[in-house]
Coordinates of C-alpha atoms and ligand atoms in Angstrom, one line a residue:
M258 CA 0.0 0.0 0.0
I259 CA 1.3 3.5 -0.9
S260 CA 0.4 5.4 2.3
F261 CA -1.1 8.9 2.0
L262 CA 1.6 10.4 4.3
D263 CA 4.3 8.3 5.9
L264 CA 5.3 10.4 8.9
Q265 CA 7.6 7.7 10.2
A266 CA 9.6 7.7 6.9
I267 CA 9.5 11.5 6.7
N268 CA 11.1 12.0 10.2
A269 CA 13.5 9.0 9.7
Q270 CA 15.3 11.1 7.1
Y271 CA 16.3 13.6 9.8
R272 CA 16.7 11.0 12.6
N273 CA 20.3 12.0 13.6
E274 CA 19.6 15.7 13.6
L275 CA 16.4 15.3 15.6
I276 CA 18.2 13.1 18.2
T277 CA 21.0 15.7 18.5
A278 CA 18.4 18.4 19.1
C279 CA 16.4 16.3 21.5
T280 CA 19.5 15.5 23.5
R281 CA 20.4 19.2 23.6
V282 CA 17.0 20.0 25.2
I283 CA 17.1 17.1 27.7
D284 CA 20.6 18.1 28.8
S285 CA 19.7 21.8 29.0
G286 CA 17.4 21.3 32.0
W287 CA 15.1 24.1 30.6
Y288 CA 11.9 22.9 28.9
I289 CA 9.5 25.9 28.5
N290 CA 10.0 29.4 27.1
G291 CA 13.8 29.2 26.6
N292 CA 16.5 29.5 23.9
E293 CA 15.0 26.9 21.6
L294 CA 11.7 28.8 21.3
E295 CA 13.5 32.1 20.9
Q296 CA 15.7 30.6 18.1
F297 CA 12.8 29.0 16.3
E298 CA 10.7 32.1 16.5
H299 CA 13.6 34.1 15.1
D300 CA 14.2 31.6 12.3
F301 CA 10.5 31.2 11.4
A302 CA 9.9 35.0 11.3
K303 CA 12.9 35.3 9.0
Y304 CA 11.6 32.5 6.8
C305 CA 8.2 34.2 6.4
G306 CA 9.7 37.7 6.1
T307 CA 7.9 39.1 9.1
K308 CA 9.2 41.0 12.1
H309 CA 7.8 38.6 14.6
A310 CA 6.8 35.0 15.2
I311 CA 5.1 34.0 18.4
G312 CA 5.1 30.3 19.3
V313 CA 1.9 28.8 20.7
A314 CA 0.6 25.3 21.5
N315 CA -1.2 24.6 18.1
G316 CA -2.7 26.2 15.0
L317 CA -6.2 26.6 16.5
D318 CA -4.7 28.6 19.4
A319 CA -2.7 30.7 16.9
L320 CA -6.0 31.9 15.3
T321 CA -8.0 32.0 18.5
L322 CA -5.4 34.0 20.5
T323 CA -4.9 36.5 17.7
L324 CA -8.6 37.4 17.6
R325 CA -8.6 37.5 21.4
A326 CA -5.6 39.9 21.3
W327 CA -7.5 42.2 18.9
K328 CA -10.3 42.2 21.4
E329 CA -8.0 43.1 24.3
L330 CA -6.5 45.8 22.1
G331 CA -10.0 47.2 21.4
K332 CA -9.9 46.4 17.7
L333 CA -12.7 43.9 17.9
Q334 CA -15.7 43.4 20.1
D335 CA -18.3 40.8 20.8
G336 CA -20.7 40.3 17.9
D337 CA -18.4 41.7 15.2
E338 CA -18.6 39.8 11.9
I339 CA -15.6 38.0 10.6
I340 CA -15.6 36.7 7.0
V341 CA -14.3 33.2 6.5
P342 CA -14.4 30.6 3.6
S343 CA -17.3 28.2 3.8
N344 CA -15.1 25.2 2.7
T345 CA -12.3 25.6 5.3
Y346 CA -11.2 23.1 7.9
I347 CA -13.4 23.8 10.9
A348 CA -10.6 25.2 13.1
S349 CA -10.7 28.6 11.2
I350 CA -14.4 28.9 12.2
L351 CA -14.0 27.7 15.7
A352 CA -11.4 30.4 16.4
I353 CA -14.1 33.0 15.5
S354 CA -17.0 31.6 17.5
A355 CA -14.8 30.9 20.5
N356 CA -14.3 34.7 20.8
N357 CA -18.0 35.6 20.7
L358 CA -17.5 36.9 17.2
I359 CA -19.8 36.0 14.3
P360 CA -18.4 33.8 11.4
V361 CA -19.8 34.9 8.1
L362 CA -19.3 32.1 5.6
V363 CA -18.4 33.0 2.1
E364 CA -18.1 30.6 -0.8
P365 CA -14.8 29.8 -2.6
D366 CA -13.9 30.0 -6.2
I367 CA -14.4 26.5 -7.8
T368 CA -11.1 26.6 -9.7
T369 CA -8.8 27.6 -6.8
Y370 CA -10.9 26.3 -3.8
N371 CA -10.0 29.6 -2.1
I372 CA -12.3 32.3 -0.9
C373 CA -13.7 34.4 -3.7
P374 CA -12.8 38.2 -3.4
D375 CA -16.0 39.4 -5.1
K376 CA -18.1 37.4 -2.7
I377 CA -16.2 38.9 0.2
Q378 CA -17.2 42.3 -1.0
A379 CA -20.8 41.3 -1.3
A380 CA -20.9 39.9 2.3
I381 CA -19.5 43.1 4.0
T382 CA -21.9 44.8 6.4
D383 CA -21.6 47.6 9.0
R384 CA -20.6 44.9 11.5
T385 CA -17.8 43.3 9.4
K386 CA -14.5 43.9 11.1
A387 CA -12.1 41.3 9.7
V388 CA -11.5 38.7 7.0
L389 CA -9.9 35.4 7.7
P390 CA -8.7 34.0 4.4
V391 CA -7.4 30.4 4.4
H392 CA -4.6 29.3 2.0
L393 CA -6.4 26.0 1.5
Y394 CA -4.4 23.0 0.3
G395 CA -1.2 25.1 0.2
R396 CA -2.3 27.7 -2.4
L397 CA -2.3 31.3 -1.3
A398 CA -5.7 32.9 -1.4
D399 CA -6.0 35.9 -3.7
M400 CA -4.2 38.1 -1.2
P401 CA -3.6 41.2 -3.4
A402 CA -7.4 41.4 -4.0
I403 CA -8.2 40.7 -0.4
I404 CA -5.8 43.3 1.0
D405 CA -7.3 45.8 -1.4
I406 CA -10.8 45.1 -0.1
A407 CA -9.6 45.2 3.5
K408 CA -8.0 48.6 3.0
R409 CA -11.1 50.0 1.4
Y410 CA -13.4 48.8 4.2
N411 CA -11.0 49.1 7.0
L412 CA -11.0 45.4 7.9
L413 CA -8.3 43.4 9.8
V414 CA -6.9 40.5 7.9
L415 CA -6.0 37.2 9.7
E416 CA -4.4 34.6 7.4
D417 CA -5.0 31.0 8.2
A418 CA -1.7 29.8 6.9
A419 CA -1.8 26.3 8.5
Q420 CA -1.5 24.6 5.1
A421 CA 0.8 27.1 3.3
H422 CA 4.2 27.4 5.0
G423 CA 6.5 28.8 2.2
A424 CA 3.8 29.6 -0.4
S425 CA 4.1 33.0 -1.9
I426 CA 2.7 35.5 -4.4
H427 CA 5.2 38.0 -6.1
G428 CA 7.8 36.7 -3.6
K429 CA 5.8 37.7 -0.6
K430 CA 5.1 34.7 1.6
A431 CA 2.1 33.3 3.4
G432 CA 2.2 34.8 6.9
N433 CA 3.3 38.2 5.6
W434 CA 0.2 39.5 3.8
G435 CA -2.3 40.1 6.6
D436 CA -2.2 42.0 9.9
A437 CA -1.4 38.6 11.4
S438 CA -1.3 34.9 10.4
G439 CA -1.8 31.7 12.2
F440 CA 0.3 28.6 11.4
S441 CA 0.0 25.0 12.6
F442 CA 2.9 22.6 13.0
Y443 CA 0.7 19.6 13.5
P444 CA 2.8 16.6 12.5
G445 CA 1.1 16.2 9.1
K446 CA 1.5 19.8 8.0
N447 CA 4.2 20.8 5.5
L448 CA 6.3 22.0 8.5
G449 CA 5.4 19.5 11.1
A450 CA 6.6 19.0 14.7
L451 CA 6.7 15.7 16.5
G452 CA 3.6 16.7 18.5
D453 CA 1.4 19.8 18.6
A454 CA 2.7 23.3 17.9
G455 CA 1.7 26.5 16.2
A456 CA 2.7 30.1 15.7
I457 CA 1.5 33.6 14.8
T458 CA 3.5 35.8 12.5
T459 CA 3.0 39.6 12.3
N460 CA 4.8 42.9 11.8
D461 CA 2.8 44.5 14.7
D462 CA 4.8 45.1 17.9
E463 CA 1.8 45.8 20.1
L464 CA 0.0 42.7 18.9
T465 CA 3.1 40.6 19.5
N466 CA 3.4 41.9 23.1
T467 CA -0.2 41.1 23.8
L468 CA 0.1 37.6 22.3
R469 CA 3.3 36.8 24.3
A470 CA 1.3 37.6 27.5
L471 CA -1.9 35.9 26.4
R472 CA -0.2 32.5 25.7
N473 CA 1.4 32.7 29.2
Y474 CA -1.5 33.2 31.6
G475 CA -1.7 36.9 30.5
S476 CA 1.7 37.6 32.0
H477 CA 5.0 39.0 30.9
E478 CA 6.4 39.1 34.3
K479 CA 6.0 36.1 36.7
Y480 CA 3.0 36.5 39.0
K481 CA 1.9 39.8 37.4
N482 CA -1.2 39.2 35.2
L483 CA -2.4 41.8 32.7
F484 CA -5.0 39.6 31.0
Q485 CA -7.1 36.5 31.8
G486 CA -4.7 34.6 29.6
V487 CA -4.3 30.9 28.8
N488 CA -1.5 28.4 28.8
S489 CA -0.7 27.9 25.1
R490 CA 3.1 27.6 24.8
L491 CA 5.3 26.0 22.2
D492 CA 7.6 23.9 24.4
E493 CA 11.4 23.7 24.0
M494 CA 11.4 20.1 22.7
Q495 CA 9.0 20.9 19.8
A496 CA 10.8 24.2 19.1
A497 CA 14.0 22.2 18.7
M498 CA 12.4 19.6 16.4
L499 CA 10.9 22.5 14.3
S500 CA 14.3 24.2 14.0
V501 CA 15.6 21.0 12.4
K502 CA 12.7 20.5 10.1
L503 CA 12.6 24.2 9.0
Q504 CA 16.0 23.7 7.4
H505 CA 14.5 21.0 5.1
L506 CA 11.2 22.7 4.3
D507 CA 12.2 24.2 1.0
T508 CA 13.7 20.9 -0.2
E509 CA 10.4 19.2 0.7
I510 CA 8.4 21.8 -1.0
A511 CA 10.5 21.3 -4.2
H512 CA 9.7 17.6 -4.0
R513 CA 6.0 18.2 -3.6
R514 CA 6.1 20.5 -6.7
K515 CA 7.9 17.9 -8.7
I516 CA 5.2 15.3 -7.9
A517 CA 2.4 17.8 -8.6
K518 CA 3.9 18.5 -12.0
A519 CA 4.1 14.8 -12.7
Y520 CA 0.4 14.3 -11.7
I521 CA -0.7 17.3 -13.8
E522 CA 1.2 16.1 -16.8
G523 CA 0.4 12.4 -16.4
I524 CA -3.2 12.2 -15.3
D525 CA -5.3 12.1 -18.4
N526 CA -8.7 10.8 -17.6
P527 CA -11.8 12.7 -18.5
A528 CA -13.5 11.7 -15.3
I529 CA -10.9 13.7 -13.3
I530 CA -10.6 17.4 -12.7
L531 CA -7.0 18.4 -11.9
P532 CA -6.0 21.5 -9.8
S533 CA -5.8 24.7 -11.8
Q534 CA -2.3 25.9 -12.3
Q535 CA -2.3 29.7 -12.5
D536 CA 0.4 30.1 -9.9
K537 CA 3.7 28.4 -9.5
N538 CA 4.0 29.2 -5.8
H539 CA 1.5 26.6 -4.6
V540 CA 3.2 24.4 -1.9
W541 CA 0.9 21.4 -2.4
H542 CA 0.1 20.6 1.2
V543 CA -2.4 18.3 -0.4
F544 CA -2.9 17.4 -4.1
V545 CA -6.7 17.6 -4.6
I546 CA -8.5 16.2 -7.6
R547 CA -12.2 16.1 -8.3
C548 CA -14.3 13.3 -9.6
K549 CA -18.1 12.9 -9.8
Q550 CA -17.7 9.2 -8.7
R551 CA -15.3 10.2 -5.9
D552 CA -16.2 7.3 -3.6
A553 CA -15.9 4.7 -6.3
L554 CA -12.5 6.2 -7.3
Q555 CA -11.3 6.1 -3.7
N556 CA -12.4 2.5 -3.3
Y557 CA -10.8 1.5 -6.6
L558 CA -7.5 3.2 -5.7
A559 CA -7.5 1.5 -2.3
E560 CA -8.0 -1.9 -4.1
N561 CA -5.0 -0.9 -6.2
G562 CA -2.8 -0.2 -3.2
V563 CA -3.1 3.6 -3.1
Q564 CA -4.3 5.3 0.1
T565 CA -6.2 8.6 -0.4
L566 CA -7.9 11.0 1.9
I567 CA -10.8 13.5 1.6
H568 CA -10.2 17.1 2.6
Y569 CA -13.0 17.4 3.8
P570 CA -16.0 15.0 3.8
I571 CA -18.5 17.3 5.6
P572 CA -18.6 21.1 5.1
P573 CA -18.7 23.2 8.3
H574 CA -22.3 24.4 7.7
Q575 CA -23.5 20.8 7.7
Q576 CA -21.7 19.9 11.0
Q577 CA -23.7 19.2 14.1
A578 CA -21.4 21.6 15.9
Y579 CA -23.1 24.4 13.9
K580 CA -26.7 23.2 13.9
E581 CA -27.9 26.8 13.3
W582 CA -26.4 26.6 9.8
N583 CA -27.6 23.2 8.8
N584 CA -30.4 24.6 6.6
L585 CA -28.3 27.0 4.8
G586 CA -27.1 26.2 1.3
F587 CA -23.5 26.7 0.1
P588 CA -23.7 24.9 -3.3
I589 CA -20.1 25.4 -4.3
S590 CA -18.8 24.1 -1.0
E591 CA -21.2 21.2 -1.1
K592 CA -20.1 20.2 -4.6
I593 CA -16.4 20.4 -3.5
H594 CA -17.0 18.3 -0.4
K595 CA -18.8 15.6 -2.5
E596 CA -16.1 15.5 -5.2
V597 CA -12.7 16.0 -3.8
L598 CA -10.0 13.4 -3.3
S599 CA -6.4 14.0 -2.1
L600 CA -3.6 11.9 -3.7
P601 CA -0.3 11.0 -1.9
I602 CA 2.2 13.9 -2.3
G603 CA 4.4 13.7 0.8
P604 CA 8.2 14.2 0.8
T605 CA 9.0 10.5 0.7
I606 CA 6.7 9.5 -2.3
T607 CA 9.0 8.1 -5.0
D608 CA 8.9 8.6 -8.8
N609 CA 7.9 5.0 -9.2
Q610 CA 5.0 5.4 -6.8
V611 CA 3.8 8.4 -8.7
I612 CA 3.9 6.5 -12.0
K613 CA 1.9 3.7 -10.5
I614 CA -0.7 6.2 -9.0
I615 CA -1.0 8.0 -12.4
S616 CA -1.6 4.7 -14.3
S617 CA -4.1 3.5 -11.8
I618 CA -6.1 6.7 -12.1
N619 CA -5.9 6.7 -15.9
N620 CA -7.4 3.2 -15.9
F621 CA -10.3 4.2 -13.7
N622 CA -12.8 4.5 -16.5
Q623 CA -12.9 0.7 -16.7
V624 CA -14.8 0.4 -13.5
S625 CA -17.0 3.5 -13.7
Ligands
PLP268 C1 -4.5 22.1 10.7 C2 -5.3 23.3 10.5 C3 -5.6 24.2 11.6 C4 -5.4 23.8 13.0 O1 -4.2 23.5 13.4 P1 -3.9 22.6 14.7 O2 -2.5 22.7 14.9 O3 -4.3 21.2 14.4 O4 -4.7 23.2 15.8 C5 -6.3 25.3 11.3 N1 -6.6 25.7 10.0 C6 -6.3 24.9 9.0 C7 -6.7 25.3 7.6 C8 -5.7 23.7 9.2 O5 -5.4 22.9 8.1

């Protein structure tokens, strides 16, 4: 079986470097908020081209705490509307509702799967205070257009960059377009820790200070609490693992791009819709195809030794967690959720495996 993402094999490539880093942390006797975190925050900010990176416990906290910080700073208040794509992973939406803010779902463009700028404009009301674009599947949302709208309507922009480490438009990377950005380093992300971790990137000093306190019980100084904060820290061990993996991120992205190119050139089956290719800066967190007989295709590939996943099977508005939206219709999202299938594209997928996957997909018409 070709597995969708072989984390064991991915991390085995860096085994010696990871063990060295791990040993350094064990021997340091310092496990929270120390040099490893400082180093990783410095390196990751530099990678993204931002002034600051603030490590937190996971990607959901990165988004939730940024919105929370804007509330503490008086830039947002309860009941403000935040525009978010209707086909995102649920975390983007949870971050909004957890702060007593109102998620306003906006449909994506069917060719890029990213939020549609024209529809953002149509959804703006007097209560709209921010846009939360998601760089879904590793492709940057249309940030030039989104920033333009945000400027015109005086909206904050929080990028959900959890799937897009290293993606860029005109040389400007994910994490450096909005007022702030949330990243996840969940093990399966393009930059993955060996456990949970996340970060916020921003060029805003005041926001950075507030976030550094919020993640640490609302405190900069021990036993002095400015905010009713939380405990959401990126620990020294994960920071050390991430510093190792960051050095290999661009090589892994290049590998993903090579596989994507092979799929796009090799898959030639009228039943399959390939990802559109307008931009070369996609980092291919997942390689998503569409097929009307998606479930049959997934079963067929499994029978042929290829593991695939669905990102995502149920749209947020049809989840039980958001019962109040269950009667709403988001036809583009619904179509996407019914038809998408993600092919293996991880850093350890080989050329031979790609050839086998392509030929299996091209033979699919025989069973449909
Ligand atoms: C993974 C992910 C998150 C959440 O990250 P965690 O580290 O799992 O909390 C948020 N948004 C998107 C788009 C994601 O893919």
